[in-house]
């Protein structure tokens, strides 16, 4: 993903926000249908049914008709992809898009290639119904088939071209690495290296907590509340930027340093992998108390980051990423192969009951993943996902 900051004029900003609103409306409409769908009713309405409904909705509502059909259709396609990613196990279920929080829309196809270079520093993209929007082309603009325009909660607009990065050559010596998605750390390599995805620093986290407490005390609709919200959004955007950066650097390094990269196959439900925590109704969510809460929180952040890291690896090292069944990788001794749940002494310590081998639990699991040793014995079905929140949809803006 190649992302650039865009600088829309005031009128363009309003037009962009309008497009965001349309995309959000279509997305939430699709989500509402999907979440209310019951198994007995047969297959859930897919993109084609929804696309027909879009035509009807556009006929009925002038405000929707005034917008770009491409943008609205694309929102439905994006939603369909999100549902597919969810069922394939790599992503969390699609969630409601909120105004001011998840603002964005996608342009795909011929319309996405209307980009011109203005000067050494500036370029512009022709956005349907908005016009030429200027952006800083700090790097070469890739020849992309689609782009996504987003506004982060801090109010910064970006254009991200979905260009698949060029493959990176491996070292060519056949060296294999296993990567385990850790609980305590971001990722552990079979080489013993522990990788930590940068998060907010301790003072930044303190500040975030403080701001969140302050927000709770703010009067609804007050200017103070808006200011506090913007400050929170800025911190969150900073954390997200750091995570993205880490994913890019880490995937490049792994693709360059190793010939085969083995990762856990996320399509396999990982009930057996969770040490000493009760699986809650939603996968990836944990009881929030004490240290476990922190691990759960990190993990929550990482579930999305992990999917991105694997996707990036597959782009940069095509054909060199192998997915391994992760069942029992955390309980099996990487030295003697004995498998017992007691082997995993705590979140971070692995001690084999058979041979006494002791190591970092995540590294031990990474070695098992590198060996592709994971045995599949018992597979549990994923828990049903409940979408409790009611959508707040109105038929007018
Ligand atoms: Zn052992």
JSON list of C-alpha atoms and ligand atoms in Angstrom, two decimals, residues 333 336 352 355, ligand 1:
[
{"chain": "A", "resi": 333, "resn": "UNK", "atom": "CA", "xyz": [8.39, -29.66, 22.97]},
{"chain": "A", "resi": 336, "resn": "UNK", "atom": "CA", "xyz": [11.80, -34.11, 21.97]},
{"chain": "A", "resi": 352, "resn": "UNK", "atom": "CA", "xyz": [9.02, -29.89, 28.87]},
{"chain": "A", "resi": 355, "resn": "UNK", "atom": "CA", "xyz": [13.00, -33.98, 28.73]},
{"chain": "B", "resi": 1, "resn": "LIG", "atom": "ZN1", "xyz": [11.05, -32.31, 25.53]}
]
